[in-house]
PDB file of C-alpha atoms in Angstrom:
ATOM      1  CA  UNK A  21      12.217  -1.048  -6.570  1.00 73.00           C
ATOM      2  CA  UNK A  22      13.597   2.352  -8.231  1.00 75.00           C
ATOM      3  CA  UNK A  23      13.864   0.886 -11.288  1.00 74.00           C
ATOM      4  CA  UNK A  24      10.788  -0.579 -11.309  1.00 74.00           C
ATOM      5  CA  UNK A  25       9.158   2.620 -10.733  1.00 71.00           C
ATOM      6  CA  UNK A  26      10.682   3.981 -13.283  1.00 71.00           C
ATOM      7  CA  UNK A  27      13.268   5.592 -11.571  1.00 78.00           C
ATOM      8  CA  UNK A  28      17.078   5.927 -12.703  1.00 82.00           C
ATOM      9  CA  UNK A  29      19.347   5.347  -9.600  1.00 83.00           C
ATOM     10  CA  UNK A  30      22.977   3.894  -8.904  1.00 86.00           C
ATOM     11  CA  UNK A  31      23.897   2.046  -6.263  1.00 88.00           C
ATOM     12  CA  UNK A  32      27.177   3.188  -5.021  1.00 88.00           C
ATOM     13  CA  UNK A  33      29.192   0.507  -3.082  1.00 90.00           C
ATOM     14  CA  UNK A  34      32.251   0.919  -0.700  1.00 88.00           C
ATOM     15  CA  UNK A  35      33.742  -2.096   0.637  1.00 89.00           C
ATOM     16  CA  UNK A  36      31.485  -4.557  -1.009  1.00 89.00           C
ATOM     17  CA  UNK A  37      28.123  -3.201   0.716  1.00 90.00           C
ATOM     18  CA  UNK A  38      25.767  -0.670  -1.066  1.00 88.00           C
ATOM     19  CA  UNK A  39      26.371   2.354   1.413  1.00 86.00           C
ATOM     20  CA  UNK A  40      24.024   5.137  -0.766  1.00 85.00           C
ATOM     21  CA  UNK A  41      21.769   5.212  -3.440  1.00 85.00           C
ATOM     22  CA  UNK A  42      22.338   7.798  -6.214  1.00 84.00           C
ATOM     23  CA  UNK A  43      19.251   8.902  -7.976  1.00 83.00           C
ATOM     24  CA  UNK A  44      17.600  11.451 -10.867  1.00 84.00           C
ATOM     25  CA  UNK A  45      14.866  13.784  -9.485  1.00 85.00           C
ATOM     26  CA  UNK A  46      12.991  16.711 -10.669  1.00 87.00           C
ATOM     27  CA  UNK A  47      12.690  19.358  -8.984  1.00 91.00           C
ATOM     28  CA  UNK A  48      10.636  22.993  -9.396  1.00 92.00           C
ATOM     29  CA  UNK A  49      12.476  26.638  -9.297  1.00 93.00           C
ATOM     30  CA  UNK A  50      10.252  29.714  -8.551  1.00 93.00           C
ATOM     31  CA  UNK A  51      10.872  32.995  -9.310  1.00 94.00           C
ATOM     32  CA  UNK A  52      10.707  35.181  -5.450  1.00 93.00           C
ATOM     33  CA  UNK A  53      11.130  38.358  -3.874  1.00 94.00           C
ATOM     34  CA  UNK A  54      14.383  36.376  -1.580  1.00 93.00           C
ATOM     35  CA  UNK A  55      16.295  39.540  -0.900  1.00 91.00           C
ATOM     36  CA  UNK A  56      16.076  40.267   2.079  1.00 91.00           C
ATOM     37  CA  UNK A  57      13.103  38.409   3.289  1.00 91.00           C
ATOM     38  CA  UNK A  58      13.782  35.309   1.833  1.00 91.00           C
ATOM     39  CA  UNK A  59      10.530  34.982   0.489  1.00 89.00           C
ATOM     40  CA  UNK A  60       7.811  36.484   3.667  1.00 88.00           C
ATOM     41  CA  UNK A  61       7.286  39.392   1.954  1.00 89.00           C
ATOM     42  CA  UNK A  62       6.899  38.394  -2.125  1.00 86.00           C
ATOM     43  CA  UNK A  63       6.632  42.304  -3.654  1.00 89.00           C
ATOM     44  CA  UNK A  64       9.266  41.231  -6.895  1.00 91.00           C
ATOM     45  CA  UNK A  65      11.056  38.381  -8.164  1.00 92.00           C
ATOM     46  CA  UNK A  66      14.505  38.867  -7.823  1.00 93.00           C
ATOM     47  CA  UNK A  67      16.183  34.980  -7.891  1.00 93.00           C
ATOM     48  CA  UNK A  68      14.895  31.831  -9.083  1.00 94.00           C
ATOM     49  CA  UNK A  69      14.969  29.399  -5.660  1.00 94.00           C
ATOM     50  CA  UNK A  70      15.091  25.816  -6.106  1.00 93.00           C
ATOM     51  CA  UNK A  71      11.607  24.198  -4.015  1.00 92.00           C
ATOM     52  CA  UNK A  72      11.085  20.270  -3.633  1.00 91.00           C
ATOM     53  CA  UNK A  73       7.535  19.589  -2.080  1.00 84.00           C
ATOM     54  CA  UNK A  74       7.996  15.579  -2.751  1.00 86.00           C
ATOM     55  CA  UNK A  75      11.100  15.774  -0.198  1.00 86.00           C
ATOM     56  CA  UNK A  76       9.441  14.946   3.515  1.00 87.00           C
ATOM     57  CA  UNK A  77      10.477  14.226   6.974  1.00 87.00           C
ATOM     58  CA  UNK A  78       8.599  11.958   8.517  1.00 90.00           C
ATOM     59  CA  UNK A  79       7.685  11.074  12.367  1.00 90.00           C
ATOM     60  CA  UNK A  80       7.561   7.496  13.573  1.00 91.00           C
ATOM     61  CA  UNK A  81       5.293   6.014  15.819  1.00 90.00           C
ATOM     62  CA  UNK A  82       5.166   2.553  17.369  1.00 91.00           C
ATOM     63  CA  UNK A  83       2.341   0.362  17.544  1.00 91.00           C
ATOM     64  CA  UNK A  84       1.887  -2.497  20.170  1.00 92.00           C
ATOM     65  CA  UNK A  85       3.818  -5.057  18.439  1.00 90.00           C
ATOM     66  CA  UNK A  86       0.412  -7.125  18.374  1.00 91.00           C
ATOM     67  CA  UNK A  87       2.109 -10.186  16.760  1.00 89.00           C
ATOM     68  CA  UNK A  88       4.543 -10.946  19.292  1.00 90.00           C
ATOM     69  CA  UNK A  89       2.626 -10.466  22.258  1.00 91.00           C
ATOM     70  CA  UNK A  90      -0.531 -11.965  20.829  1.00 92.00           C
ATOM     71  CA  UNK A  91       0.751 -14.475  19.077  1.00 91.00           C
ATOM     72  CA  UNK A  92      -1.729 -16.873  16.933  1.00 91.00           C
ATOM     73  CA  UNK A  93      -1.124 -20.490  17.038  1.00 90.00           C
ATOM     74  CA  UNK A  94      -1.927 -21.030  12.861  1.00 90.00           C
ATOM     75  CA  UNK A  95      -0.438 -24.009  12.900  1.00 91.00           C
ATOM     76  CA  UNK A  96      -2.542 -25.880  15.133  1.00 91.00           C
ATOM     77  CA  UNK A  97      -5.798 -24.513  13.433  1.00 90.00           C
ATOM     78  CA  UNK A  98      -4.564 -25.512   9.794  1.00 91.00           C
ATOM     79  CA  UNK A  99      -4.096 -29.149  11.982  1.00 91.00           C
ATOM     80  CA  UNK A 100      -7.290 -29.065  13.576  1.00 90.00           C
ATOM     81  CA  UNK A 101      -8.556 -28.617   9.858  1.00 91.00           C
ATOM     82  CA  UNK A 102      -6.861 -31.360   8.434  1.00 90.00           C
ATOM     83  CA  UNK A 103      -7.745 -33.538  11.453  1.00 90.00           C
ATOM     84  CA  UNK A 104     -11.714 -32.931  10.142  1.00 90.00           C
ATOM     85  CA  UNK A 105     -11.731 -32.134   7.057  1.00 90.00           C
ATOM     86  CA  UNK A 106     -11.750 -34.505   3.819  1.00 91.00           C
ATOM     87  CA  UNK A 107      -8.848 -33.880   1.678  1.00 90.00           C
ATOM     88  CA  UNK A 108      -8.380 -35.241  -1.687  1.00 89.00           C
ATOM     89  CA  UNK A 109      -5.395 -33.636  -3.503  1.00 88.00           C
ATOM     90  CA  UNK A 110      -5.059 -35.500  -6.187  1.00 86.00           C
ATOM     91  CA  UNK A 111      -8.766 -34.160  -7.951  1.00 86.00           C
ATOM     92  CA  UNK A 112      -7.721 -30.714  -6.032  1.00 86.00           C
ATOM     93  CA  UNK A 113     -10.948 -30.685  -3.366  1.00 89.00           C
ATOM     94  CA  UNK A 114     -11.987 -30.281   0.054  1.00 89.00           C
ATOM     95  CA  UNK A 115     -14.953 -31.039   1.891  1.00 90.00           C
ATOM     96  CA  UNK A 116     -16.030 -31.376   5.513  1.00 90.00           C
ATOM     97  CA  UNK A 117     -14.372 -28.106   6.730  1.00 91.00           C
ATOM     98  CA  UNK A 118     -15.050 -27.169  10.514  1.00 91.00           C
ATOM     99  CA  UNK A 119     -16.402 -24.407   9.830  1.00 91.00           C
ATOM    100  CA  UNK A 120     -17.461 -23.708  13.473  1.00 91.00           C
ATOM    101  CA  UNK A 121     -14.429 -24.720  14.842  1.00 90.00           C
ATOM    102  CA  UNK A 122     -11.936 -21.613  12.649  1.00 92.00           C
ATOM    103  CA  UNK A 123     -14.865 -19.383  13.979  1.00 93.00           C
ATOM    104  CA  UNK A 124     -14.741 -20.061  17.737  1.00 92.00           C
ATOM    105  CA  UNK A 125     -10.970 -20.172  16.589  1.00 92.00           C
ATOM    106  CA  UNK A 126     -10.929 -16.704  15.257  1.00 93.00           C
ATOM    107  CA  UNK A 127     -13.355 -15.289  17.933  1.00 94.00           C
ATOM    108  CA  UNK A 128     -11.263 -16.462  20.970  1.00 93.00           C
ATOM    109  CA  UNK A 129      -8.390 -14.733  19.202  1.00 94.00           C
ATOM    110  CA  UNK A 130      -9.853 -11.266  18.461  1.00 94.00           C
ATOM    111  CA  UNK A 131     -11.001 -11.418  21.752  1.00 94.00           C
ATOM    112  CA  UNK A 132      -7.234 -12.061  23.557  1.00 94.00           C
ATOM    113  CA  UNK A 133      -6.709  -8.900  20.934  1.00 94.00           C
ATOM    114  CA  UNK A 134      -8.960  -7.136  22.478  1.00 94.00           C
ATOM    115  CA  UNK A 135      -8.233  -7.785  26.079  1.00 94.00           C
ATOM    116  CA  UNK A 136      -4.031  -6.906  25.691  1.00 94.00           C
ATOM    117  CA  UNK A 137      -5.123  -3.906  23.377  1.00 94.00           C
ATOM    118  CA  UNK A 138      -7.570  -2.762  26.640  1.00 94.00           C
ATOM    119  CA  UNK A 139      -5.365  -3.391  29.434  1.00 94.00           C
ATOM    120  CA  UNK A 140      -2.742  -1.261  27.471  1.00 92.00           C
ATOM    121  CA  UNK A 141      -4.634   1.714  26.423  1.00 93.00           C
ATOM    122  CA  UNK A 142      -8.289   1.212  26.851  1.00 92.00           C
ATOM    123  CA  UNK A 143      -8.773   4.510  24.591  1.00 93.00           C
ATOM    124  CA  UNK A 144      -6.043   3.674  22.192  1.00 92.00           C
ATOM    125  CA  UNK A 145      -6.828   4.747  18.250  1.00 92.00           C
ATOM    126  CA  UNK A 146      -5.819   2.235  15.455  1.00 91.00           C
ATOM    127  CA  UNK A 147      -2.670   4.428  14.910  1.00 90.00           C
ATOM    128  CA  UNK A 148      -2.426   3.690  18.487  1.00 92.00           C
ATOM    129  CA  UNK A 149      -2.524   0.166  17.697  1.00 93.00           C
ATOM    130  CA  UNK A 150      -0.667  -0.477  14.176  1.00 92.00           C
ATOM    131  CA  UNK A 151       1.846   2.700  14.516  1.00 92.00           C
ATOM    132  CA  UNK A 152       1.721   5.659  12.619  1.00 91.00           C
ATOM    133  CA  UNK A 153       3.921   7.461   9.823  1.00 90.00           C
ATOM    134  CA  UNK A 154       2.767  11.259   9.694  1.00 90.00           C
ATOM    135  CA  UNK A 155       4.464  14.028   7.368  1.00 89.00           C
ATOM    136  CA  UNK A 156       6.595  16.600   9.720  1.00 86.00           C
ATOM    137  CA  UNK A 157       4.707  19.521   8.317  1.00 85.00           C
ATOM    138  CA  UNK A 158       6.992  22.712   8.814  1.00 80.00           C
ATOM    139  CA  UNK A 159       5.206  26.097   9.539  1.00 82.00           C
ATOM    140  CA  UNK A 160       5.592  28.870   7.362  1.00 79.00           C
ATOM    141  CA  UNK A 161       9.472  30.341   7.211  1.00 85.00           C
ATOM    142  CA  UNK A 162      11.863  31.778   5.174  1.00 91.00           C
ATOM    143  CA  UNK A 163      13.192  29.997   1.894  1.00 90.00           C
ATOM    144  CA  UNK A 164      15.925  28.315   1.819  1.00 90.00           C
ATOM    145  CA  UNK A 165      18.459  29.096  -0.964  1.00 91.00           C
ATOM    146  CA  UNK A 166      18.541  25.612  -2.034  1.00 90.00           C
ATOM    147  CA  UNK A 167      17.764  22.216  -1.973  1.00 91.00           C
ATOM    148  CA  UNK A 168      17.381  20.064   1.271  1.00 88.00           C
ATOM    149  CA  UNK A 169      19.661  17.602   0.322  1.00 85.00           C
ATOM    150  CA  UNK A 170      23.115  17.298  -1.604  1.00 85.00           C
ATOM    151  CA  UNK A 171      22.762  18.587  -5.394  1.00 86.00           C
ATOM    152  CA  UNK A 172      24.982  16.719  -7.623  1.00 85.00           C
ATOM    153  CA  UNK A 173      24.607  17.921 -10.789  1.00 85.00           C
ATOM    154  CA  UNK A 174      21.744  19.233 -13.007  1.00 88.00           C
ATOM    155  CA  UNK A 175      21.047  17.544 -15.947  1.00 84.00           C
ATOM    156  CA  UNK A 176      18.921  19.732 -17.676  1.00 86.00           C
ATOM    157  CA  UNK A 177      16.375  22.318 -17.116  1.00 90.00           C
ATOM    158  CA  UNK A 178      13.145  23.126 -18.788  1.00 90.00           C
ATOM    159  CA  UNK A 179       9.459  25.092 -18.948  1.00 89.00           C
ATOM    160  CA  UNK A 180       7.210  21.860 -18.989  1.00 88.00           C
ATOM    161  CA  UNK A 181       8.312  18.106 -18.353  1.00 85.00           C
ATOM    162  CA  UNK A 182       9.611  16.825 -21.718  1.00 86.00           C
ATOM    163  CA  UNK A 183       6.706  14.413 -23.618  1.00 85.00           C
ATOM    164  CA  UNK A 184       9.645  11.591 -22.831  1.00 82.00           C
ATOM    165  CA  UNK A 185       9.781  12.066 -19.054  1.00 81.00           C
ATOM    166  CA  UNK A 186       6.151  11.874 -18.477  1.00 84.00           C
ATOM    167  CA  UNK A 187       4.281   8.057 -17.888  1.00 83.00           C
ATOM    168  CA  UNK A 188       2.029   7.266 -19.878  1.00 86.00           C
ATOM    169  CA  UNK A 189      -0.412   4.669 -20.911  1.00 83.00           C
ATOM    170  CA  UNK A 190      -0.672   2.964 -24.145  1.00 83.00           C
ATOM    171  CA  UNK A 191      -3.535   0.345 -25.350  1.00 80.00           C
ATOM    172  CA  UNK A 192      -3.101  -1.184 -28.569  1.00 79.00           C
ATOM    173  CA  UNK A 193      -5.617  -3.646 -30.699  1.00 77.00           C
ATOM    174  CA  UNK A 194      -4.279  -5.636 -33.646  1.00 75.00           C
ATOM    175  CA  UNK A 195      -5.136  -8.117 -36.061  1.00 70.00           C
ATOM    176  CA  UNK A 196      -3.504 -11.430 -35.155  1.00 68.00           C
ATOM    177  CA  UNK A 197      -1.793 -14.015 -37.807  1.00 64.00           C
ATOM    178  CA  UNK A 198      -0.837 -17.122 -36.705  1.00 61.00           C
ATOM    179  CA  UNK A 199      -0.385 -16.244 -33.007  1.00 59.00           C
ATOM    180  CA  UNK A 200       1.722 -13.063 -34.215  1.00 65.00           C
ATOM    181  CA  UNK A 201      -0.224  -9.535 -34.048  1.00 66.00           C
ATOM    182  CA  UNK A 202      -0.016  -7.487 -37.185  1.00 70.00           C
ATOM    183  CA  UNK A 203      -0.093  -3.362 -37.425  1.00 74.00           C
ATOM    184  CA  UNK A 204      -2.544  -1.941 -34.551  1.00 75.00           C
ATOM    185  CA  UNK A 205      -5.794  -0.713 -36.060  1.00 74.00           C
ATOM    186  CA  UNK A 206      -6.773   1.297 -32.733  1.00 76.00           C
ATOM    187  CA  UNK A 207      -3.526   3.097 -30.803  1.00 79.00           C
ATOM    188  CA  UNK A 208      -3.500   5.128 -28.083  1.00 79.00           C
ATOM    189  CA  UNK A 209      -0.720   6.920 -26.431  1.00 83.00           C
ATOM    190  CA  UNK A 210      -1.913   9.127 -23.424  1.00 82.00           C
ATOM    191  CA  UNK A 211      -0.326  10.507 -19.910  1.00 86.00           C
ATOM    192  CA  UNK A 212      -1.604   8.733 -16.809  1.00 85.00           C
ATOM    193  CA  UNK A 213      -2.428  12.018 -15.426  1.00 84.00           C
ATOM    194  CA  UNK A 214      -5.235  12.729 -18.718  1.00 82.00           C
ATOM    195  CA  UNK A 215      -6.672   9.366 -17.729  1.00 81.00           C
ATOM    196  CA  UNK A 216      -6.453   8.859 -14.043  1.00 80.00           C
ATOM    197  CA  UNK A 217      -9.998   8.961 -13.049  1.00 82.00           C
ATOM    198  CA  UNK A 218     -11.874   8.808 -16.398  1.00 81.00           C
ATOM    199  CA  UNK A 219     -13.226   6.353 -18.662  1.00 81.00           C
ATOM    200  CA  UNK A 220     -11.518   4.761 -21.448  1.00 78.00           C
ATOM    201  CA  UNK A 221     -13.650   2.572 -23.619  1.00 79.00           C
ATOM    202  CA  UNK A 222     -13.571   0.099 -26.699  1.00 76.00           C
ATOM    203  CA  UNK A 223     -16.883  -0.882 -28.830  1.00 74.00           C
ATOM    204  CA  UNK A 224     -17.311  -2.311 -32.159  1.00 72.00           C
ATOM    205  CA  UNK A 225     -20.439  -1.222 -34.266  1.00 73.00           C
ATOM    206  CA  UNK A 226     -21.184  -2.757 -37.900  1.00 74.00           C
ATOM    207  CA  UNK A 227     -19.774  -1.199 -40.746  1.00 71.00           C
ATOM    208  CA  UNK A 228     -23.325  -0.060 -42.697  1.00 76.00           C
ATOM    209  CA  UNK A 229     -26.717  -0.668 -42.104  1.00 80.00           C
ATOM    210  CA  UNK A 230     -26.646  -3.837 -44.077  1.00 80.00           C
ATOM    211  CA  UNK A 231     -23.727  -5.573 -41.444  1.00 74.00           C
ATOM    212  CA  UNK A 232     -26.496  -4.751 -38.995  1.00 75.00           C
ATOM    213  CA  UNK A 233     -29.181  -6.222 -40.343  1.00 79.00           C
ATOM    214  CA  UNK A 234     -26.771  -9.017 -41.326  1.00 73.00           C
ATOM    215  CA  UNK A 235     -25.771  -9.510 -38.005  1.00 71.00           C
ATOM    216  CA  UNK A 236     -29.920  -9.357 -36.688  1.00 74.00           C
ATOM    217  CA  UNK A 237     -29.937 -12.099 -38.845  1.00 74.00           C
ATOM    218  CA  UNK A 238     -27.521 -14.380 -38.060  1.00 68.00           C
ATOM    219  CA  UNK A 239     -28.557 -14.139 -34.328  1.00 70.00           C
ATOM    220  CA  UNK A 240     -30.878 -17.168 -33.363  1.00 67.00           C
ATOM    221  CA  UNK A 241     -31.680 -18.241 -29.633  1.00 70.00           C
ATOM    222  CA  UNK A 242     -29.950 -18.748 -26.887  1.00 70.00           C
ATOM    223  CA  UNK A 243     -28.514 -21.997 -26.094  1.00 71.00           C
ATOM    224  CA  UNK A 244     -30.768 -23.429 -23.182  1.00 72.00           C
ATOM    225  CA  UNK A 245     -28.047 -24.727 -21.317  1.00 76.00           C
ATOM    226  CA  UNK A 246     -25.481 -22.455 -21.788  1.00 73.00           C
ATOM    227  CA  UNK A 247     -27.289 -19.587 -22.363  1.00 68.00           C
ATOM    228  CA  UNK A 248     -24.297 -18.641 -25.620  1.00 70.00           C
ATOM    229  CA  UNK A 249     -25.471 -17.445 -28.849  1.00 65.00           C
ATOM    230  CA  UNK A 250     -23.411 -17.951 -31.974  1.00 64.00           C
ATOM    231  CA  UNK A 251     -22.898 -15.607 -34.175  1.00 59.00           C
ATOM    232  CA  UNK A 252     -20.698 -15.730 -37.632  1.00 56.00           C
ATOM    233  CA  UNK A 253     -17.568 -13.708 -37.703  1.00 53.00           C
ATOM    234  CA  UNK A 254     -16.778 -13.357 -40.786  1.00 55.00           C
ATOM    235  CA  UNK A 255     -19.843 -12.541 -42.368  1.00 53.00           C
ATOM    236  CA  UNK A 256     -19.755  -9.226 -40.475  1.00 58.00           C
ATOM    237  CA  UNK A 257     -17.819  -6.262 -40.701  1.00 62.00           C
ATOM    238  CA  UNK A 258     -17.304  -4.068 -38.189  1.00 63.00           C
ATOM    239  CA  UNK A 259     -15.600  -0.810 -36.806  1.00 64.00           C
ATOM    240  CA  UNK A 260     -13.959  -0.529 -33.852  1.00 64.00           C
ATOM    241  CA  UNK A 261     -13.759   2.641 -31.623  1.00 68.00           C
ATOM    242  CA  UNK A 262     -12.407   4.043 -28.493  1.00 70.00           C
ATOM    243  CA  UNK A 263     -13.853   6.843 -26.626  1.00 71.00           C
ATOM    244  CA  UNK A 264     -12.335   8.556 -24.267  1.00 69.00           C
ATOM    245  CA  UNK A 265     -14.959   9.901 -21.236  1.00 67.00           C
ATOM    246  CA  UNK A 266     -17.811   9.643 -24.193  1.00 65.00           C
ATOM    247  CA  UNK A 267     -15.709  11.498 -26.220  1.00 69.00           C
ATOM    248  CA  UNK A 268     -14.280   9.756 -29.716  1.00 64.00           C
ATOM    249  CA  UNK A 269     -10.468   9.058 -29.238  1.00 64.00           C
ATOM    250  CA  UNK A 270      -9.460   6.685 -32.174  1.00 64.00           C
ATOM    251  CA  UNK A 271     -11.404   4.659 -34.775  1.00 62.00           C
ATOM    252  CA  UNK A 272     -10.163   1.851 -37.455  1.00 60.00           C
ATOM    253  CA  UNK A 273     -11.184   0.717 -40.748  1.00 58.00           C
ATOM    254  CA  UNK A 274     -14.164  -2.258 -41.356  1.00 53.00           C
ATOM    255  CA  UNK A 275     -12.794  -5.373 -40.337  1.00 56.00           C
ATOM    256  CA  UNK A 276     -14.762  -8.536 -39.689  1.00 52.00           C
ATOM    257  CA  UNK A 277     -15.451  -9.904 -36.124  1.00 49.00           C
ATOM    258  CA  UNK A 278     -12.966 -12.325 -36.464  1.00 47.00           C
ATOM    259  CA  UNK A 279      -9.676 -10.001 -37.187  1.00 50.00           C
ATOM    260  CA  UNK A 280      -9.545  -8.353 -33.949  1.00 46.00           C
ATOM    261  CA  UNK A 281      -7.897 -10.828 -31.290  1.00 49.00           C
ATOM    262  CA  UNK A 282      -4.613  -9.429 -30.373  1.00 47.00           C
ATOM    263  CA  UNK A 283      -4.734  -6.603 -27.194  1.00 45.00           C
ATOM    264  CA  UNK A 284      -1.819  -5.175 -25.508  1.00 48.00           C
ATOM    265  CA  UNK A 285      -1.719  -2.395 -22.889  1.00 46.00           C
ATOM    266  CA  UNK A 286       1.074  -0.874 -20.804  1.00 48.00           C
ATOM    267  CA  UNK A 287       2.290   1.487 -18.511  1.00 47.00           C
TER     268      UNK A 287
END
């Protein structure tokens, strides 16, 4: 899960079992007044103290363990659906479903919910219910004079997070040739943290003024049962462009309708 989150760890075994997990973490140093106050009264910097907000303790709380003690008999209401309804698996369809029979189903089962959650705690809150996991927030103190857990080794240090340690998000549009996509005509590279939040669009407008009126053309009515219209491809050229909240991020050169086909995107 680490690794999938883009995290570099180690799993360190002893005796065949994975006893601790070694990992790579950032961490922030801020320049404090630490002697002697440790940091309550900030008049000068004096030492650079190592600070980890991401590191928490948390605080456990149990809810009422609602699935063992009101258990729901799923079994014997997919039955009771099979029992009535008409099956056909072969053509992949169902019909007939007692409909009122999962509802009086479901409704006699919130309401044994209901009844153990009241005769426990008639006042109880969902966290009451589910359990809870709150952050142990700490009140104000003095700094510590390092980190809150054990410090291997440091890597290396910098100002701002290196362009390579950031994530980022990157959308590319290509030409495609025989299944195969060629050199992306629209590329963009961005951190999540520019994006998160915003839009990030892709349009196509015709090349010149004669492409539109081309393409005005070349646009008859719509099919009266499917309601598509057909337009050529190649007969218009086009640009395409991204914009970035309204903004212009990226634009290619005229290409007709049908180059553009290949998309990727990743995180």
């Amino acid at each position: 899960m680490l690794g999938q989150g883009g995290i570099p760890n180690t799993a360190l075994i002893s005796g065949g079992t994975v006893k601790s997990i070694r990992m790579e973490h950032v961490w922030v140093e801020a320049w404090v007044d630490f002697e002697p106050s440790r940091g309550i009264k900030n008049r000068e910097g004096d030492r650079w103290i190592p600070m980890d907000a991401s590191f928490k303790q948390y605080e456990f709380s149990e809810g009422m363990k609602l699935a063992g003690n009101v258990p729901f008999d799923a079994e014997a209401l997919a039955s009771q659906i099979e029992q009535s309804a008409t099956i056909n698996e072969e053509q992949g369809w169902v019909q007939n479903i007692p409909q009122t029979d999962i509802e009086n189903s479901l409704q006699q089962f919130q309401s044994q919910l209901e009844d153990y959650i009241n005769s426990q705690n008639p006042d109880a809150t969902v966290g009451d219910v589910l359990g809870l996991r709150e952050v142990n927030i700490l009140p104000p103190r003095p700094l510590a004079a390092g980190l809150p857990y054990e410090h291997i080794v440091t890597q290396q240090s910098f100002s701002e997070v290196p362009s390579s340690l950031r994530h980022k998000f990157k959308y590319e549009l290509a030409t495609q040739s025989y299944g195969y996509p060629g050199s992306p005509f629209i590329s963009i590279n961005e951190p999540t943290v520019k994006l998160a939040g915003k839009k990030l669009a892709l349009s196509f407008r015709p090349a010149t003024d004669d492409d539109q009126a081309i393409i005005e053309s070349y646009i008859p009515e719509p099919d009266p049962e499917t309601g598509e219209i057909d337009v050529s491809g190649q007969l218009t050229p086009l640009f395409t462009s991204a914009t970035f909240q309204g903004n212009n991020a990226c634009n290619s050169s005229s290409l007709d309708m049908l180059s553009s086909g290949g998309l990727k995107a990743s995180l």
